[in-house]
Each structure stands twice: as C-alpha cells, then as structure tokens.
Coordinates of C-alpha atoms in Angstrom, one line a residue:
Chain A
X201 CA -3.0 23.3 12.9
X202 CA -5.5 24.0 10.1
X203 CA -9.2 23.7 9.9
X204 CA -9.3 19.9 10.0
X205 CA -12.6 18.6 11.3
X206 CA -13.7 22.1 12.1
X207 CA -17.5 22.1 12.4
X208 CA -19.3 24.1 9.7
X209 CA -20.2 26.8 12.2
X210 CA -16.5 27.4 13.0
X211 CA -15.5 28.2 9.4
X212 CA -14.4 31.6 8.2
X213 CA -16.5 33.1 5.5
X214 CA -13.7 32.3 3.0
X215 CA -13.6 28.7 4.1
X216 CA -17.4 28.4 3.7
X217 CA -17.1 29.6 0.1
X218 CA -14.3 27.2 -0.6
X219 CA -16.3 24.2 0.7
X220 CA -19.2 25.2 -1.5
X221 CA -16.9 25.4 -4.5
X222 CA -15.5 21.9 -3.7
X223 CA -19.0 20.4 -3.9
X224 CA -18.8 21.2 -7.6
X225 CA -15.4 19.5 -8.2
X226 CA -15.9 16.0 -9.4
X227 CA -13.8 12.8 -9.4
X228 CA -12.3 12.8 -12.9
X229 CA -12.9 9.0 -13.2
X230 CA -16.5 9.0 -11.8
X231 CA -18.0 12.4 -12.7
X232 CA -21.1 12.0 -10.6
X233 CA -19.4 12.2 -7.2
X234 CA -17.8 15.3 -5.8
X235 CA -14.5 15.4 -4.0
X236 CA -16.4 16.4 -0.8
X237 CA -18.7 13.3 -1.1
X238 CA -15.7 11.1 -1.8
X239 CA -14.3 12.3 1.5
X240 CA -10.8 13.3 0.2
X241 CA -10.8 16.8 1.6
X242 CA -8.7 16.7 4.8
X243 CA -8.6 20.4 5.6
X244 CA -9.4 23.8 4.3
X245 CA -7.7 26.9 5.8
X246 CA -8.6 30.1 4.2
X247 CA -7.9 33.8 4.9
X248 CA -8.2 36.8 2.6
X249 CA -4.5 36.3 1.8
X250 CA -4.3 32.6 1.1
X251 CA -6.2 29.3 0.8
X252 CA -4.5 26.0 1.8
X253 CA -6.3 22.8 1.0
X254 CA -5.0 19.3 2.0
X255 CA -6.4 16.2 0.4
X256 CA -6.1 12.5 1.1
X257 CA -5.5 10.1 -1.7
X258 CA -8.0 7.3 -1.9
X259 CA -5.1 5.0 -2.7
X260 CA -1.4 5.8 -2.3
X261 CA -0.8 5.1 -6.0
X262 CA -4.0 6.7 -7.3
X263 CA -3.0 8.2 -10.7
X264 CA -5.9 10.6 -10.6
X265 CA -4.5 12.5 -7.7
X266 CA -2.6 15.1 -9.6
X267 CA -5.6 15.8 -11.9
X268 CA -7.8 16.3 -8.8
X269 CA -5.3 18.7 -7.2
X270 CA -5.3 20.8 -10.3
X271 CA -9.1 20.8 -10.7
X272 CA -9.5 21.8 -7.0
X273 CA -6.9 24.5 -7.4
X274 CA -8.5 25.9 -10.5
X275 CA -12.0 25.8 -9.0
X276 CA -10.9 27.6 -5.8
X277 CA -8.7 30.1 -7.6
X278 CA -11.7 31.0 -9.7
X279 CA -13.6 32.1 -6.6
X280 CA -11.2 35.0 -6.1
X281 CA -11.3 34.7 -2.3
X282 CA -7.5 34.9 -1.9
X283 CA -4.6 35.6 -4.3
X284 CA -2.7 32.4 -3.2
X285 CA -4.3 29.0 -3.5
X286 CA -2.3 25.8 -2.8
X287 CA -3.5 22.2 -2.7
X288 CA -1.3 19.6 -1.0
X289 CA -1.5 15.8 -0.4
X290 CA -1.2 14.5 3.1
X291 CA -1.2 11.2 4.9
X292 CA -1.6 12.9 8.3
X293 CA -5.0 11.2 8.3
X294 CA -5.8 8.1 6.2
X295 CA -8.6 8.0 3.6
X296 CA -10.8 5.1 4.3
X297 CA -13.9 4.1 2.2
X298 CA -15.9 5.0 5.3
X299 CA -15.2 8.6 4.5
X300 CA -17.5 8.5 1.4
X301 CA -20.7 10.3 2.5
X302 CA -24.2 8.7 2.3
X303 CA -24.9 11.1 -0.6
X304 CA -21.7 9.8 -2.2
X305 CA -23.0 6.2 -1.9
X306 CA -26.1 7.3 -3.8
X307 CA -24.1 9.0 -6.5
X308 CA -21.9 5.9 -7.0
X309 CA -24.9 3.7 -7.4
X310 CA -26.3 6.1 -10.0
X311 CA -23.1 5.7 -12.0
X312 CA -23.3 1.9 -11.8
X313 CA -20.8 1.3 -9.0
X314 CA -21.6 -0.6 -5.8
X315 CA -20.6 1.6 -2.8
X316 CA -18.1 0.0 -0.4
X317 CA -19.2 -2.1 2.6
X318 CA -18.0 -1.0 6.0
X319 CA -14.2 -0.7 6.1
X320 CA -12.1 -3.0 8.3
X321 CA -10.6 -1.4 11.4
X322 CA -6.9 -1.1 11.7
X323 CA -5.8 -0.4 15.2
X324 CA -2.2 -0.5 16.4
X325 CA -1.5 -4.2 17.0
X326 CA 0.2 -5.8 19.9
X327 CA -0.2 -9.3 18.5
X328 CA 0.2 -9.8 14.8
X329 CA -2.6 -11.7 13.1
X330 CA -1.8 -13.0 9.7
X331 CA -5.2 -14.5 9.1
X332 CA -6.4 -11.9 6.4
X333 CA -10.0 -12.9 6.9
X334 CA -9.8 -11.2 10.3
X335 CA -9.4 -7.9 8.4
X336 CA -11.0 -8.1 5.0
X337 CA -14.1 -10.2 4.8
X338 CA -15.9 -10.9 1.5
X339 CA -19.1 -9.1 2.5
X340 CA -22.3 -9.2 0.5
X341 CA -22.3 -6.5 -2.1
X342 CA -25.7 -5.7 -3.5
X343 CA -26.0 -5.1 -7.3
X344 CA -26.1 -1.4 -8.1
X345 CA -28.6 -2.0 -10.9
X346 CA -31.2 -4.4 -9.4
X347 CA -30.2 -4.4 -5.7
X348 CA -30.0 -8.2 -5.6
X349 CA -27.7 -9.7 -3.1
X350 CA -27.2 -12.7 -5.3
X351 CA -23.8 -11.4 -6.5
X352 CA -20.4 -13.0 -6.9
X353 CA -16.9 -11.6 -6.4
X354 CA -15.1 -12.2 -9.7
X355 CA -11.9 -10.4 -9.0
X356 CA -10.8 -8.5 -5.9
X357 CA -8.7 -6.4 -8.2
X358 CA -10.2 -4.4 -10.9
X359 CA -9.5 -1.8 -13.6
X360 CA -8.5 0.8 -11.0
X361 CA -6.9 0.4 -7.6
X362 CA -10.1 1.3 -5.7
X363 CA -12.5 -1.2 -7.3
X364 CA -13.2 -4.9 -7.4
X365 CA -15.2 -6.8 -10.1
X366 CA -18.5 -8.5 -9.3
X367 CA -21.2 -10.3 -11.3
X368 CA -24.9 -10.2 -10.5
X369 CA -26.6 -13.6 -10.9
X370 CA -30.0 -12.0 -10.8
X371 CA -29.8 -9.4 -13.6
X372 CA -26.8 -11.1 -15.2
X373 CA -24.8 -7.9 -15.2
X374 CA -21.1 -7.5 -14.3
X375 CA -20.4 -4.5 -12.2
X376 CA -17.6 -2.8 -10.2
X377 CA -17.7 -2.3 -6.4
X378 CA -15.6 0.1 -4.4
X379 CA -13.1 -1.8 -2.1
X380 CA -13.9 -1.5 1.6
X381 CA -10.5 -0.2 2.7
Chain B
X898 CA -17.9 10.8 7.6
X899 CA -16.1 12.9 5.2
X900 CA -16.6 16.6 5.5
X901 CA -16.4 17.7 9.1
X902 CA -15.4 14.2 10.2
X903 CA -13.2 13.9 13.2
X904 CA -10.2 11.9 11.8
X905 CA -7.9 10.0 14.1
X906 CA -4.3 10.8 13.8
X907 CA -1.5 8.7 15.1
X908 CA -1.4 9.2 18.8
X909 CA 2.1 8.1 19.5
X910 CA 3.7 10.2 16.7
X911 CA 5.8 12.9 18.3
X912 CA 8.5 13.6 15.6
X913 CA 6.8 15.9 13.1
X914 CA 9.5 15.9 10.4
X915 CA 13.2 15.8 9.6
X916 CA 13.9 19.0 11.6
X917 CA 13.1 17.0 14.8
X918 CA 15.9 14.6 14.2
X919 CA 19.7 14.8 14.9
X920 CA 22.1 13.9 12.1
X921 CA 22.8 10.3 13.2
X922 CA 19.1 9.5 13.6
X923 CA 18.4 11.0 10.2
X924 CA 21.0 8.8 8.6
X925 CA 19.5 5.7 10.3
X926 CA 16.0 6.7 9.2
X927 CA 17.3 7.1 5.6
X928 CA 18.5 3.5 5.7
X929 CA 15.2 2.3 6.9
X930 CA 13.2 4.3 4.3
X931 CA 15.5 3.1 1.5
X932 CA 15.1 -0.6 2.6
X933 CA 11.3 -0.3 2.8
X934 CA 11.0 1.6 -0.5
X935 CA 13.3 -0.7 -2.4
X936 CA 11.5 -3.8 -1.2
X937 CA 8.2 -2.5 -2.6
X938 CA 9.8 -1.0 -5.7
X939 CA 11.6 -4.0 -6.9
X940 CA 8.8 -6.4 -6.1
X941 CA 6.4 -4.2 -7.9
X942 CA 8.6 -4.5 -11.1
X943 CA 8.8 -8.3 -10.7
X944 CA 5.0 -8.4 -10.3
X945 CA 4.5 -6.3 -13.4
X946 CA 6.1 -9.1 -15.4
X947 CA 3.0 -11.2 -15.0
X948 CA 0.9 -8.7 -16.9
X949 CA -0.3 -10.5 -20.0
X950 CA 1.1 -13.9 -19.1
X951 CA -0.7 -14.9 -15.8
X952 CA -2.5 -18.2 -15.7
X953 CA -5.9 -16.5 -16.0
X954 CA -7.0 -13.1 -17.1
X955 CA -8.1 -12.4 -13.5
X956 CA -4.4 -12.9 -12.4
X957 CA -3.1 -10.6 -15.1
X958 CA -5.4 -7.9 -13.7
X959 CA -4.6 -8.8 -10.0
X960 CA -0.8 -8.7 -10.5
X961 CA -1.0 -5.5 -12.5
X962 CA -3.1 -3.8 -9.9
X963 CA -0.8 -5.1 -7.1
X964 CA 2.3 -3.9 -9.0
X965 CA 0.8 -0.5 -9.3
X966 CA 0.1 -0.4 -5.6
X967 CA 3.7 -1.4 -4.7
X968 CA 5.3 1.1 -7.0
X969 CA 3.1 3.8 -5.6
X970 CA 4.0 2.8 -2.1
X971 CA 7.7 3.0 -3.1
X972 CA 7.2 6.4 -4.6
X973 CA 5.6 7.7 -1.5
X974 CA 8.5 6.3 0.6
X975 CA 11.1 7.8 -1.8
X976 CA 9.3 11.2 -1.2
X977 CA 9.8 10.8 2.5
X978 CA 13.4 10.1 1.9
X979 CA 13.6 13.1 -0.5
X980 CA 12.4 15.3 2.3
X981 CA 15.2 13.9 4.5
X982 CA 18.0 14.2 2.0
X983 CA 17.0 16.9 -0.4
X984 CA 17.4 14.7 -3.4
X985 CA 14.5 14.2 -5.9
X986 CA 12.4 11.1 -5.5
X987 CA 12.8 10.1 -9.1
X988 CA 16.6 10.3 -8.8
X989 CA 16.5 8.3 -5.6
X990 CA 14.5 5.6 -7.4
X991 CA 16.3 5.4 -10.7
X992 CA 19.8 7.0 -10.5
X993 CA 21.5 4.0 -8.8
X994 CA 23.4 1.0 -10.0
X995 CA 22.2 -2.5 -8.9
X996 CA 24.6 -2.5 -5.9
X997 CA 23.0 0.8 -4.7
X998 CA 19.6 -1.0 -4.1
X999 CA 18.8 -2.1 -0.6
X1000 CA 16.0 -4.6 -1.0
X1001 CA 16.2 -7.8 1.0
X1002 CA 17.7 -10.9 -0.7
X1003 CA 14.2 -12.3 -1.2
X1004 CA 13.3 -9.5 -3.6
X1005 CA 16.5 -9.7 -5.7
X1006 CA 15.6 -13.2 -6.8
X1007 CA 14.1 -13.9 -10.2
X1008 CA 10.3 -14.0 -10.5
X1009 CA 10.5 -17.7 -11.2
X1010 CA 7.4 -19.8 -12.1
X1011 CA 3.9 -19.3 -10.7
X1012 CA 4.5 -21.3 -7.5
X1013 CA 7.7 -19.4 -6.8
X1014 CA 6.0 -16.1 -7.4
X1015 CA 3.1 -17.0 -5.1
X1016 CA 5.4 -18.4 -2.4
X1017 CA 7.6 -15.2 -2.5
X1018 CA 4.5 -13.0 -2.3
X1019 CA 3.1 -14.9 0.6
X1020 CA 6.4 -14.8 2.6
X1021 CA 6.8 -11.1 1.7
X1022 CA 3.2 -10.0 2.5
X1023 CA 3.2 -11.8 5.8
X1024 CA 6.6 -10.3 6.8
X1025 CA 5.4 -6.9 5.5
X1026 CA 2.2 -7.1 7.5
X1027 CA 4.3 -7.8 10.6
X1028 CA 6.5 -4.8 10.2
X1029 CA 3.7 -2.5 9.1
X1030 CA 1.7 -3.4 12.2
X1031 CA 4.7 -2.1 14.2
X1032 CA 5.6 0.8 12.0
X1033 CA 2.1 2.2 12.0
X1034 CA 2.9 3.1 15.6
X1035 CA 6.2 4.9 14.6
X1036 CA 7.0 8.1 16.4
X1037 CA 8.0 9.7 13.1
X1038 CA 4.6 11.1 12.0
X1039 CA 5.2 11.2 8.2
X1040 CA 6.1 7.5 8.3
X1041 CA 3.3 6.4 10.7
X1042 CA 0.7 8.3 8.6
X1043 CA 1.9 6.9 5.2
X1044 CA 2.3 3.3 6.5
X1045 CA -1.1 3.4 8.2
X1046 CA -2.6 3.9 4.8
X1047 CA -0.3 1.4 3.0
X1048 CA -1.4 -1.2 5.6
X1049 CA -5.0 -0.9 4.5
X1050 CA -4.1 -1.6 0.9
X1051 CA -1.6 -4.4 1.7
X1052 CA -4.4 -6.3 3.5
X1053 CA -5.9 -7.0 0.1
X1054 CA -2.6 -8.4 -1.2
X1055 CA -2.3 -10.7 1.7
X1056 CA -5.8 -11.9 1.3
X1057 CA -5.1 -12.6 -2.4
X1058 CA -1.9 -14.6 -1.7
X1059 CA -3.3 -16.4 1.3
X1060 CA -6.0 -17.7 -1.0
X1061 CA -3.4 -18.8 -3.5
X1062 CA -1.1 -20.7 -1.2
X1063 CA -4.2 -22.6 0.1
X1064 CA -5.2 -23.3 -3.5
X1065 CA -1.8 -24.6 -4.5
X1066 CA -1.5 -26.6 -1.3
X1067 CA -4.8 -28.3 -2.1
X1068 CA -3.5 -30.8 -4.7
X1069 CA -0.4 -33.0 -4.9
X1070 CA 1.3 -31.3 -7.8
X1071 CA 0.6 -27.8 -6.5
X1072 CA 1.7 -28.7 -3.0
X1073 CA 5.0 -30.3 -4.3
X1074 CA 5.8 -27.1 -6.2
X1075 CA 4.7 -24.8 -3.4
X1076 CA 6.8 -26.7 -0.8
X1077 CA 9.9 -26.7 -3.1
X1078 CA 9.5 -23.0 -3.7
X1079 CA 9.1 -22.2 0.1
X1080 CA 12.1 -24.3 0.9
X1081 CA 14.2 -22.5 -1.6
X1082 CA 13.0 -19.0 -0.5
X1083 CA 13.2 -19.2 3.4
X1084 CA 16.9 -18.2 3.8
X1085 CA 16.4 -15.1 1.5
X1086 CA 13.1 -14.2 3.2
X1087 CA 14.8 -14.0 6.6
X1088 CA 16.9 -11.1 5.2
X1089 CA 13.8 -9.0 5.5
X1090 CA 14.5 -8.9 9.2
X1091 CA 18.3 -8.4 9.1
X1092 CA 19.1 -5.6 11.6
X1093 CA 19.8 -2.3 9.9
X1094 CA 22.9 -0.1 10.6
X1095 CA 21.8 2.4 13.1
X1096 CA 18.8 0.4 14.2
X1097 CA 19.5 1.1 17.9
X1098 CA 19.0 4.8 17.3
X1099 CA 15.7 4.2 15.5
X1100 CA 14.4 2.0 18.4
X1101 CA 15.5 4.6 21.0
X1102 CA 13.7 7.4 19.1
X1103 CA 10.6 5.2 18.8
X1104 CA 10.8 5.5 15.0
X1105 CA 11.1 1.7 14.8
X1106 CA 8.9 0.5 17.7
X1107 CA 10.7 -2.8 18.0
X1108 CA 14.0 -4.2 16.7
X1109 CA 13.9 -6.3 13.6
X1110 CA 15.0 -9.4 15.5
X1111 CA 11.9 -9.1 17.6
X1112 CA 9.7 -8.5 14.5
X1113 CA 11.2 -11.7 13.0
X1114 CA 10.0 -13.6 16.1
X1115 CA 6.5 -12.1 15.8
X1116 CA 6.4 -13.1 12.1
X1117 CA 7.4 -16.7 12.7
X1118 CA 5.0 -17.0 15.7
X1119 CA 2.1 -15.6 13.5
X1120 CA 3.0 -18.0 10.7
X1121 CA 3.2 -21.1 13.0
X1122 CA -0.5 -21.8 13.3
X1123 CA -1.1 -21.2 9.6
X1124 CA 1.7 -23.5 8.5
X1125 CA 0.5 -26.1 11.0
X1126 CA -3.0 -25.9 9.6
X1127 CA -1.7 -26.3 6.0
X1128 CA 0.7 -29.0 7.1
X1129 CA 3.6 -27.1 5.6
X1130 CA 7.1 -27.2 7.2
X1131 CA 8.0 -24.0 9.1
X1132 CA 11.8 -23.8 9.6
X1133 CA 11.6 -22.3 13.1
X1134 CA 11.8 -23.5 16.7
X1135 CA 10.0 -22.2 19.7
X1136 CA 12.3 -21.7 22.6
X1137 CA 11.6 -22.1 26.3
X1138 CA 10.9 -18.4 26.5
X1139 CA 8.2 -18.9 23.8
X1140 CA 10.2 -16.9 21.2
X1141 CA 10.5 -18.3 17.7
X1142 CA 13.9 -18.4 16.0
X1143 CA 14.7 -19.8 12.5
X1144 CA 16.3 -23.2 12.1
X1145 CA 17.8 -22.3 8.7
X1146 CA 20.7 -19.9 8.2
X1147 CA 19.5 -16.6 6.6
X1148 CA 20.9 -15.4 3.3
X1149 CA 21.9 -11.8 4.2
X1150 CA 23.5 -8.9 2.3
X1151 CA 20.5 -7.4 0.5
X1152 CA 20.6 -4.3 2.8
X1153 CA 24.3 -3.9 1.8
X1154 CA 23.6 -4.0 -1.9
X1155 CA 24.4 -7.7 -2.5
X1156 CA 21.8 -9.4 -4.8
X1157 CA 21.3 -12.4 -6.9
X1158 CA 22.6 -11.9 -10.5
X1159 CA 19.0 -12.0 -11.7
X1160 CA 18.5 -8.6 -10.3
X1161 CA 20.9 -7.1 -12.9
X1162 CA 18.5 -7.9 -15.7
X1163 CA 15.6 -6.4 -13.9
X1164 CA 17.6 -3.3 -12.9
X1165 CA 18.5 -2.8 -16.5
X1166 CA 14.9 -2.8 -17.5
X1167 CA 13.7 -0.7 -14.6
X1168 CA 16.1 2.1 -15.2
X1169 CA 16.2 2.0 -19.0
X1170 CA 13.8 4.9 -19.6
X1171 CA 15.4 7.0 -17.0
X1172 CA 18.9 6.4 -18.4
X1173 CA 17.7 7.6 -21.8
X1174 CA 17.3 11.2 -20.5
X1175 CA 18.7 11.6 -17.0
X1176 CA 17.2 14.4 -15.0
X1177 CA 14.1 14.7 -17.2
X1178 CA 10.8 15.5 -15.6
X1179 CA 8.2 12.8 -16.0

C-alpha cells in the first residue's frame, strides 16, 4: 500500500516536499482553503522516479474534481522531484466533512461559509433504520459573519452539492454552510 | 482529521478488483452494477425535469442538486462496470436502446405530478437506503468503498423526502393525492428487490451480503413503524416468523429491459446529445 495515513515523520524527503506543495493548492471554488485543509488528500507516495497522489472527492458528483486533479498535478510536477506525476481519484476511503482541518474551518469562515457540524456516523448496519433524523440532524449552525446561533435553515440543498443555504436572523444575512456529511 | 488521519477502510472487503473474480461472478456483478447504475441514472434524469418548474424556488434547487448527485453516482457505478467489461463508461451510459436499460419498473414510470414524484422518491430512497446499508459491507472493495460514500449523500435525499411525505400527509388534499400515488406505485417499487440473474453467486462471494428477497423484508419491516405513525396503508403482512412479505403482486421486468412506454420519451431525451456524435469525448 501507499503512504496513506503515514505520520509526518515517516515520509520520504520527496513526500515531504509534495505535502508542502499541496498546502499551496486551493479549492477552485473556495480559493481560501487548500486541498490539504479540505482533507481530500488520501495518499502521497513519492520516490525519485515517480509521485502518485490519490484524492477523495468531497461529493461523488463534484464537478470540480477534474480541475483539482489537474491543479495538483501541475503544482507537483513543477517541483521537479520526479519525472512522473499522477493524480488519481479513489473511494478506498470516504471523504467526510470531519476531514476538514481546524485551520480549514477558519479559512471557510473567512470566506463567508459556515464550516460543517460534526458528521453523522455510518457504521455497517444490522438493522435498517429509515428514520433519517437518526442520521442527519439539523444542528445549530452559527453565522460565519456575526457568530449568532439565531440562524435558520432555508434549504438543505444549495448552489453546489456540498453546501446548504441558511439565513441569520441576527445580522439578516443569508449564508451558505458546508453539509455535515 | 485530514492530513495524517487514520482512515477506516471497509474491513470485510476482500475482493480487490475484477482480477479476483471468476467469469461467472464477473457477469453476475455486471448485472448488479448495471441495475444500481441505471436506477440512479434514470431517476436523476426524471428529477432534472423539475428544474425550473418546482412548486417553490427551493424545490427547483433541491431537485436539481439531487439530480446532479444521482447522475454522479450512476457515472461512478458505470466506471466500476467499465473496469469489469473494458467498455467506456460514457458508452455504457448512453449507447443502449430503451430495452437495454435495467432500472426497476418504478424508475421507468413517468415523473407524474408533485405527489407522484414525492411518493416515488420516498419509496426509492427508503429501498435504496436498505440496499446501501447491506452493500456498504460488500466483499468487493471498489463497490463497498463507493457505496459507503454514496450512502452519506443519499441520507440527505431521504431526509428531504421524509419531510415531504409528512408535509403532504398533513392535510386532506395532500394526503388523498399521496395515498393515491403510493397505491399506484407499490407494485412497481417492489421490482427494486426482484432477484437478479446470478444473485446466488454474488451472495456466495459476499459481494451482495444478503439476497434481495431478504432485503425486501428488511425494507418493509423498517417502513412498518413509519407508515403506522403516518396512518398510511402498508401493503405488507408480518408472518409468524416475523418476516414481512408484500400483499400486492409486484410489477416485475425492469431488470430484463421491460419498461413503461413513458421511458421511451425520456430515453430519447437522455441520449439525444450522445447520438449526435457517437464516440465523441465529452
């Protein structure tokens, strides 16, 4: 297997350089948050011959995924650590909004987006529960502008797959929140 | 989490890819993937018809977003099928006549009015949640991984349509239309659990953790308390062994390519662009 979940100390020098470069690759739709803080980097395996990066889509149908792949490939190819650089998409692990780092939450707020609440857990079921509230609760989402909790869910579905639409009763500002998924 | 995070993989998955399957199991898995993909693909196209004409702007946005999810799920499933068969995912999706599609009878029906659309979505999303809960534990790692992810997204769809059946059920006119729509849809909905050709092989390999007949029982059992709470009729009976079986005859044939005539019109629209320039790269 590749360097999935390998602690920083276990990285090859090439891998450490790749991770550093990835911190400067930003989400094309929210240019304040890096792909590392977004939690989409699944694995980096680098040798002097080749670099292989695997990323996790935030949503299966995310249309930005091909743009991100190309941006990541270009940024890493520009390092010159290896002649061959490939970026693949995998579902070997599942992206969850819990993978967004604390720094990522701060970057989202700066851009006017409410970060996600804790994601629901999805374990293998033995008994099927079709009460959706057992999975996805409408949690309080503080306003990214004024931090008030006096906010209202306007639409669970928003302009992109990963976001819902809210309204802040305090500062009277509509805003978008990342889905807890 | 994120960088350096320890990410759980599917513990039961033991089949890493097509190379771990014999020919007969591959063929059976191809049938399963095509059924799952076509269900999502066709429903996504029906959903997209609400864009611009929903009863409220919020519903235009919701249905458009849900349609995008479903077509994306279908695309990912066609990619798994492409890895199995060597055909391109785009060709798998679009280069088939209406009789080549394998969606359950429920998804071949016309979108209908708002109550029919909501009732179909609710029956589909609850049935889908049931099979996803099982398939997330599939021994075929690529399928378990993908569907584990799909499940997280589908939870939002179920939440949305659970809200809508409660809302429709809450006044006399809505309840009458919801009840009529459910009555009309039950036989076709049961086709979601029609056993597939080669299902035994899939169960033996752990690719399909439980047969579809068992999943149908799980679905009806899970619906029973909700339908009781909403005072909606559930066409199912609980046997002495505790297992639920339907009391209406299923409308089968979707997995063999038999569909309501309404699907021809949708198929024509779905494949129109592809047919303009077959083999083009999009």
